[in-house]
Every structure is written in C-alpha cells, then in structure tokens.
Short mmCIF file of C-alpha atoms in Angstrom, two decimals:
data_model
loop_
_atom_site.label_atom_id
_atom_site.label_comp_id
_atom_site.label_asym_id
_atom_site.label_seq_id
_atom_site.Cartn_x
_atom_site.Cartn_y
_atom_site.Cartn_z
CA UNK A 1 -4.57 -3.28 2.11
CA UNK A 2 -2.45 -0.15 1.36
CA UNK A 3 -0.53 1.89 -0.62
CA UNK A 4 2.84 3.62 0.26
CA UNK A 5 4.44 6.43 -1.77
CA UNK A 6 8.49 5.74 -1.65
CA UNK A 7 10.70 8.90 -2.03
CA UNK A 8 11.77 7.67 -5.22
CA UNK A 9 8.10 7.81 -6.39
CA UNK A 10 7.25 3.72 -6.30
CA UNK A 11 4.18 2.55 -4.57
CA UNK A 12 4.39 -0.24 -2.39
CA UNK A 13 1.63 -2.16 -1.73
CA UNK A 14 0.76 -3.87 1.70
CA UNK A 15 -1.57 -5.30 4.25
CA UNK A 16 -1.66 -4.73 7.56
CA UNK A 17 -4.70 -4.74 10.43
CA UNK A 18 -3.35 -0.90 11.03
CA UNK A 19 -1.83 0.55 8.17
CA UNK A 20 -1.41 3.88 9.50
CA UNK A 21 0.85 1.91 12.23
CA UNK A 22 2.30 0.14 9.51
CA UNK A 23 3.11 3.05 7.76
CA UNK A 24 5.03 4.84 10.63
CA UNK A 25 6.96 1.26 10.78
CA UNK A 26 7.82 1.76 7.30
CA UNK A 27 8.76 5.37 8.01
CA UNK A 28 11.34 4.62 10.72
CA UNK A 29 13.03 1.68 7.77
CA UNK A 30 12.13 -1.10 9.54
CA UNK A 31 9.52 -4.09 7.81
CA UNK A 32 9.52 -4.19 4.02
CA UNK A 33 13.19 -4.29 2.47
CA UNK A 34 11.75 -2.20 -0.39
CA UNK A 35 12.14 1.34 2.19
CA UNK A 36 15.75 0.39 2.79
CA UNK A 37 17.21 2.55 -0.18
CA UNK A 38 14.45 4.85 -0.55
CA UNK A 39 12.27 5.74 2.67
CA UNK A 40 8.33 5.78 2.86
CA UNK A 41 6.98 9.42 2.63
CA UNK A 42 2.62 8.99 2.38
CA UNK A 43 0.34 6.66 2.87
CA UNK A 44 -1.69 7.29 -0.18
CA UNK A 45 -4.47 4.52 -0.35
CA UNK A 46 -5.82 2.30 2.25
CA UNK A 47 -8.76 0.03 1.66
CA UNK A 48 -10.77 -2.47 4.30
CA UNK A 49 -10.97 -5.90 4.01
CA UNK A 50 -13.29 -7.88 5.74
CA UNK A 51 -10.68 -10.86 5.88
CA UNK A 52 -6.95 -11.52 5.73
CA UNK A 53 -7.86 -13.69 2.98
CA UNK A 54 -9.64 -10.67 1.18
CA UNK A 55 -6.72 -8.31 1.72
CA UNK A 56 -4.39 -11.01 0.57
CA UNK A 57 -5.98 -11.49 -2.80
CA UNK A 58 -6.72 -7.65 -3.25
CA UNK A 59 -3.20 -6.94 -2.67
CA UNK A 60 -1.72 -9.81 -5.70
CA UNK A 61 -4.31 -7.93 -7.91
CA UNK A 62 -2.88 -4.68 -7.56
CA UNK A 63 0.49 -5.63 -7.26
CA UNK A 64 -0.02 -7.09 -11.29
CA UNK A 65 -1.50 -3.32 -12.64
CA UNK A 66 0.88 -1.47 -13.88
CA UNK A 67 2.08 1.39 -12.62
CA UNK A 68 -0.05 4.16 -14.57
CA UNK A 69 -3.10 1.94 -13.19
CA UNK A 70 -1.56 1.78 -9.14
CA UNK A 71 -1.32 6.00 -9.93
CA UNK A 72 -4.98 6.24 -10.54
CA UNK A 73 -6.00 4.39 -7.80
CA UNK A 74 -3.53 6.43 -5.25
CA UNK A 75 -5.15 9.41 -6.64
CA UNK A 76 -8.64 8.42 -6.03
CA UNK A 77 -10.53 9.59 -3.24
CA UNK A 78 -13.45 6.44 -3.16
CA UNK A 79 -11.84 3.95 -1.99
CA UNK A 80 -13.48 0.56 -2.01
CA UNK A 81 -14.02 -2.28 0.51
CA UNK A 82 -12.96 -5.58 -0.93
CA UNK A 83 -14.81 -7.84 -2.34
#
C-alpha cells in the first residue's frame, strides 16, 4: 500500500507488489486516471502487507481519513506493516 504526492498537493493512495515501480508508472501518466491532470511528483508512504487482501483493506481505511489525517501519516517516518 502507498501513498503518492500529486503536483496539485492530493495524495493518492494505492497498492501495488512494487510501488516504487508503480510510482515511476504513475510518473510517466499512465495507470490511475487521477495523474492525468496533475502528474505524480513523490512517493511519500509505502507500507507492507503480508497479503493482497491486507493491502486491500488497509488501503479503503485510509482512503476514508481525511485529508489532515492522510498528511500525518505521509509525514511519518514509522511506517507500519498491516495488520
């Protein structure tokens, strides 16, 4: 599960087996719709998963925080497995 920072300044949340691959995907505007007006700049949170499943469920949760709370966890630096 991960976190991209748009150049508009939304996060955009993901999963992906390599999200730093993922990421340069986003980069180049292809994948997610949501880089077509404003382009991916930083991958600013990835977390592991132990299953699709996990990752799946992990990303609906932080896909419902709002924004101020998807800001705190970009700016953390301990990021969590999932549960």
């Amino acid at each position: 599960m991960y976190l991209v920072r748009a150049a508009s300044g939304a996060l955009y949340c993901g999963i992906s087996d390599d999200p730093v691959r993922r990421f340069a995907t986003h980069q180049r505007g292809k994948g997610a719709r949501f880089f077509y007006s404003s382009p991916a700049v930083a991958l600013v949170y990835v977390e592991a998963c132990r299953t699709r499943s996990d990752a799946l469920r992990q990303e609906r949760l932080i896909k419902k925080l709002k924004k101020s709370a998807k800001e705190m966890l970009a700016a953390s630096t301990d990021v969590p497995a999932c549960r």
